[in-house]
Structures are given as C-alpha cells and as structure tokens.
Tab-separated table of C-alpha atoms in Angstrom:
chain	number	residue	atom	x	y	z
A	1	PRO	CA	-82.398	-8.539	35.949
A	2	ALA	CA	-82.985	-11.081	33.226
A	3	LEU	CA	-84.458	-14.567	33.393
A	4	VAL	CA	-83.212	-16.973	30.726
A	5	VAL	CA	-84.750	-20.438	30.327
A	6	ALA	CA	-83.202	-22.995	27.969
A	7	ASP	CA	-83.660	-26.630	26.981
A	8	PRO	CA	-86.212	-27.866	29.525
A	9	PRO	CA	-86.476	-31.629	28.883
A	10	THR	CA	-89.958	-32.778	27.928
A	11	PRO	CA	-91.032	-36.381	27.414
A	12	LEU	CA	-92.375	-36.113	23.853
A	13	TRP	CA	-90.131	-33.462	22.350
A	14	PRO	CA	-86.432	-33.536	21.348
A	15	ARG	CA	-83.793	-31.789	23.450
A	16	LEU	CA	-82.557	-28.370	22.294
A	17	PRO	CA	-78.837	-28.410	23.149
A	18	LEU	CA	-78.076	-25.316	21.069
A	19	SER	CA	-80.464	-23.306	23.225
A	20	ARG	CA	-78.063	-23.753	26.174
A	21	ASP	CA	-75.309	-21.975	24.259
A	22	GLU	CA	-77.840	-19.334	23.202
A	23	ALA	CA	-78.844	-18.847	26.859
A	24	GLY	CA	-75.261	-18.504	28.024
A	25	ARG	CA	-74.458	-15.898	25.403
A	26	ILE	CA	-77.627	-13.918	26.136
A	27	ALA	CA	-76.950	-14.055	29.887
A	28	THR	CA	-73.617	-12.281	29.408
A	29	LEU	CA	-75.470	-9.242	28.045
A	30	TYR	CA	-77.390	-8.574	31.282
A	31	ARG	CA	-76.436	-8.062	34.919
A	32	GLY	CA	-78.107	-10.241	37.512
A	33	THR	CA	-79.229	-12.955	35.107
A	34	THR	CA	-80.977	-16.053	36.416
A	35	ILE	CA	-80.429	-19.026	34.091
A	36	LEU	CA	-82.659	-22.088	34.252
A	37	THR	CA	-81.483	-24.931	32.013
A	38	GLY	CA	-82.218	-28.615	31.673
A	39	ASP	CA	-83.842	-30.270	34.679
A	40	ALA	CA	-83.603	-27.017	36.674
A	41	ALA	CA	-85.937	-25.331	34.167
A	42	THR	CA	-89.128	-26.296	35.988
A	43	ARG	CA	-92.420	-24.490	36.041
A	44	ALA	CA	-92.026	-23.758	39.770
A	45	ALA	CA	-88.537	-22.268	39.301
A	46	PHE	CA	-89.832	-20.130	36.442
A	47	GLU	CA	-92.800	-18.887	38.464
A	48	ASP	CA	-90.490	-18.039	41.399
A	49	ALA	CA	-88.078	-16.020	39.237
A	50	VAL	CA	-90.448	-14.348	36.795
A	51	SER	CA	-92.164	-11.683	38.909
A	52	ASN	CA	-89.375	-9.096	39.114
A	53	SER	CA	-87.517	-9.810	35.884
A	54	ALA	CA	-87.060	-6.997	33.367
A	55	VAL	CA	-86.318	-9.383	30.487
A	56	ILE	CA	-87.528	-12.968	30.132
A	57	HIS	CA	-86.105	-15.210	27.406
A	58	PHE	CA	-87.604	-18.679	26.922
A	59	ALA	CA	-85.767	-21.044	24.547
A	60	GLY	CA	-87.676	-24.295	24.724
A	61	HIS	CA	-90.765	-25.989	23.382
A	62	ALA	CA	-94.249	-24.536	23.146
A	63	ASN	CA	-97.426	-26.266	22.132
A	64	SER	CA	-100.360	-24.466	20.538
A	65	ASP	CA	-103.449	-25.098	18.487
A	66	ALA	CA	-104.552	-22.499	15.946
A	67	SER	CA	-108.016	-24.044	15.662
A	68	GLY	CA	-108.697	-23.890	19.396
A	69	SER	CA	-107.635	-21.822	22.338
A	70	TYR	CA	-104.839	-24.063	23.611
A	71	ALA	CA	-101.322	-22.692	24.079
A	72	ALA	CA	-98.627	-23.723	26.568
A	73	LEU	CA	-94.929	-23.486	27.385
A	74	LEU	CA	-93.275	-26.786	28.279
A	75	PHE	CA	-90.913	-26.915	31.248
A	76	ALA	CA	-89.071	-29.829	32.857
A	77	ALA	CA	-91.434	-32.129	34.729
A	78	ASN	CA	-90.821	-32.313	38.462
A	79	GLY	CA	-92.580	-34.946	40.567
A	80	SER	CA	-96.325	-34.467	40.199
A	81	ASP	CA	-95.849	-31.253	38.176
A	82	SER	CA	-96.163	-31.981	34.449
A	83	GLY	CA	-94.125	-28.892	33.589
A	84	VAL	CA	-96.875	-27.490	31.375
A	85	ILE	CA	-97.868	-23.858	31.898
A	86	GLY	CA	-100.861	-22.945	29.778
A	87	ALA	CA	-101.861	-19.524	28.514
A	88	ASN	CA	-104.471	-19.191	31.279
A	89	ASP	CA	-101.778	-19.890	33.898
A	90	VAL	CA	-99.464	-17.350	32.259
A	91	ALA	CA	-102.202	-14.697	32.311
A	92	ARG	CA	-102.444	-15.138	36.109
A	93	LEU	CA	-98.725	-14.491	36.708
A	94	HIS	CA	-97.809	-11.233	38.433
A	95	LEU	CA	-95.196	-9.622	36.208
A	96	ASP	CA	-94.427	-6.716	38.522
A	97	GLY	CA	-91.271	-5.803	36.608
A	98	HIS	CA	-93.290	-5.359	33.364
A	99	PRO	CA	-90.714	-7.377	31.419
A	100	LEU	CA	-90.034	-7.727	27.768
A	101	VAL	CA	-90.781	-11.410	27.109
A	102	ILE	CA	-88.973	-13.197	24.287
A	103	LEU	CA	-90.420	-16.575	23.382
A	104	ALA	CA	-87.897	-18.436	21.230
A	105	ALA	CA	-90.216	-21.396	20.755
A	106	CYS	CA	-92.560	-22.640	18.051
A	107	GLY	CA	-95.924	-20.983	17.459
A	108	THR	CA	-96.070	-18.733	20.525
A	109	PHE	CA	-98.221	-16.189	18.626
A	110	ARG	CA	-100.430	-18.899	17.182
A	111	GLY	CA	-103.991	-18.871	18.463
A	112	ASN	CA	-107.637	-18.745	17.523
A	113	ALA	CA	-108.366	-15.368	15.929
A	114	GLN	CA	-112.089	-15.926	16.536
A	115	HIS	CA	-111.580	-15.872	20.312
A	116	VAL	CA	-113.970	-13.329	21.893
A	117	ALA	CA	-111.295	-11.448	23.893
A	118	GLY	CA	-108.711	-11.412	21.115
A	119	MET	CA	-106.254	-14.007	19.900
A	120	SER	CA	-105.723	-16.628	22.594
A	121	SER	CA	-101.976	-17.028	22.315
A	122	LEU	CA	-99.122	-17.215	24.786
A	123	ALA	CA	-98.087	-13.728	23.690
A	124	ARG	CA	-101.470	-12.309	24.637
A	125	ALA	CA	-101.357	-14.127	27.973
A	126	PHE	CA	-98.016	-12.508	28.859
A	127	LEU	CA	-99.421	-9.080	27.954
A	128	VAL	CA	-102.415	-9.713	30.214
A	129	ALA	CA	-100.026	-10.692	33.035
A	130	GLY	CA	-98.232	-7.350	32.776
A	131	ALA	CA	-95.473	-7.737	30.190
A	132	ARG	CA	-94.641	-4.490	28.405
A	133	GLY	CA	-94.041	-6.406	25.200
A	134	VAL	CA	-93.647	-9.880	23.743
A	135	VAL	CA	-91.518	-11.181	20.905
A	136	GLY	CA	-92.725	-14.542	19.648
A	137	THR	CA	-93.229	-16.768	16.634
A	138	LEU	CA	-96.061	-17.409	14.206
A	139	TRP	CA	-94.980	-20.923	13.251
A	140	GLU	CA	-92.279	-23.554	13.834
A	141	ILE	CA	-88.648	-22.451	14.019
A	142	ASP	CA	-85.401	-24.418	13.901
A	143	ASP	CA	-83.195	-24.153	16.974
A	144	ASP	CA	-79.899	-23.938	15.090
A	145	VAL	CA	-80.878	-21.001	12.856
A	146	SER	CA	-83.159	-19.130	15.229
A	147	ALA	CA	-80.478	-18.775	17.935
A	148	PRO	CA	-78.454	-16.204	15.925
A	149	LEU	CA	-81.615	-14.138	15.361
A	150	PHE	CA	-82.488	-14.020	19.053
A	151	LEU	CA	-78.892	-13.272	20.046
A	152	ARG	CA	-78.808	-10.340	17.594
A	153	LEU	CA	-82.166	-9.162	18.979
A	154	HIS	CA	-80.711	-9.028	22.497
A	155	GLU	CA	-77.597	-7.254	21.271
A	156	HIS	CA	-79.732	-4.558	19.635
A	157	LEU	CA	-81.868	-4.259	22.777
A	158	ARG	CA	-78.729	-3.758	24.886
A	159	ALA	CA	-77.614	-1.087	22.393
A	160	GLY	CA	-80.760	0.847	23.290
A	161	LEU	CA	-83.161	0.058	20.471
A	162	PRO	CA	-86.842	-0.403	21.372
A	163	PRO	CA	-88.071	-4.012	20.932
A	164	SER	CA	-89.787	-3.619	17.553
A	165	ARG	CA	-86.779	-1.809	16.034
A	166	ALA	CA	-84.331	-4.256	17.634
A	167	LEU	CA	-86.251	-7.145	16.073
A	168	ARG	CA	-86.426	-5.458	12.676
A	169	GLN	CA	-82.664	-4.797	12.811
A	170	ALA	CA	-81.922	-8.421	13.829
A	171	GLN	CA	-84.097	-9.693	10.968
A	172	GLY	CA	-82.248	-7.384	8.560
A	173	ASP	CA	-78.917	-8.681	9.863
A	174	LEU	CA	-79.965	-12.232	9.025
A	175	LEU	CA	-81.469	-11.251	5.667
A	176	HIS	CA	-78.042	-9.957	4.616
A	177	SER	CA	-76.140	-12.928	6.058
A	178	ALA	CA	-73.731	-14.848	3.846
A	179	ASP	CA	-75.209	-18.067	5.280
A	180	PRO	CA	-78.151	-18.998	3.002
A	181	ARG	CA	-80.041	-20.723	5.833
A	182	LEU	CA	-79.867	-17.580	7.996
A	183	ALA	CA	-80.830	-15.321	5.079
A	184	HIS	CA	-83.854	-17.443	4.161
A	185	PRO	CA	-87.161	-15.814	5.212
A	186	ALA	CA	-88.310	-19.014	6.964
A	187	THR	CA	-85.624	-18.316	9.583
A	188	TRP	CA	-86.519	-14.739	10.512
A	189	ALA	CA	-90.002	-14.039	9.093
A	190	PRO	CA	-92.049	-15.921	11.717
A	191	VAL	CA	-90.771	-13.720	14.554
A	192	GLU	CA	-93.093	-10.846	15.508
A	193	SER	CA	-93.291	-8.231	18.236
A	194	LEU	CA	-96.315	-7.012	20.235
A	195	SER	CA	-96.425	-4.366	22.913
A	196	ASN	CA	-98.812	-3.238	25.607
A	197	ASP	CA	-98.507	0.395	24.498
C-alpha cells in the first residue's frame, strides 16, 4: 500500500494546490493508497498510516537549516498539535513495511555535514526509522515543475526500475522535455536518492 500526503496547510507557507493533482495521479498507480490532503494531512494521521506503507510520498513543505541540525516536515495543525514533525521524531517512527520514501518538498536532504552521526537531514531520519530508501531534495523546488518529475519517478518505479534508476530515468525524461522549464537543471538536479543498502 502507498501513503500519499499533499498540500497540508501551514500558517506561514503558501498552499500547494498542484500537489493535490500530483497526489491523485500518483495514487492511481498503486493499490490500497491512503491519501491525506489539506486539513486531513495531519501529523497524527500520517503517523497512524505510515507504519505499514510500502511507498510514502510527501508533497508539502519542509523546513531545514544547513548550518544546524534542524529539519522538519510540516503537516496541517490540529488543535494543540502544531503539525511539525522533526527529524528526531521521524527517526523514532516504526516503518515496519520498510518503505521507499519520496519527499517532494524543499531541502529534505539539507543538513549539517559536520554532525557526528552523519548528515542530520530528514532523509537520514527516515533511513534510521527503517525506510529502505529515500528520494529527496538538496534545495528549494517549485511545485509546478517538480510534480512532473515525481510523477515520472513513480511511473518508472511501477514499471519495475529500482529507485535510483527510476529517478535517473525521470530526470532524463525532463532533461529532454520540449518545455524549457522542465528541461532546466534547476527543476530536476536537486533531487537525489539514498538507500539503506
């Protein structure tokens, strides 16, 4: 089963309406998909659904600091819950399904390289929690042009390619696109893949 999260509203960040379309299209590629969008995309709902998912796709906002060890995914606030799930919280999740985690958000690989236990990024935290691999970003990405990249990534995954090859193929697809914004390296170059192998 897949877990797809899109457009959680956050107080200080703009909405990502295109991520809802992205989520819907990705969900059609997998059986048994749980979709959390808008106000339903809370931290609690994510934590409830994440443990047995084989694929997790997050299309929302992330916050990170390359000079420190701060990194977090931002979910919809719910009552006293701020909706923020930091890297330390992620590392404590029980990812029993050993999912592939795809973080379609800004700077999810960004972290302090001087950190004693390795780079303190969201990607590393998901690997610690049991993910078999993580696809994430090194810097900021634009919602409208990143959605085609992540959709192509999922299509290549469903065709049987391993994550690193699926990503490389999706990046090549965009590189050869007739749309100059999609072909520009700023669209596809910040996306990287890590695995627990």
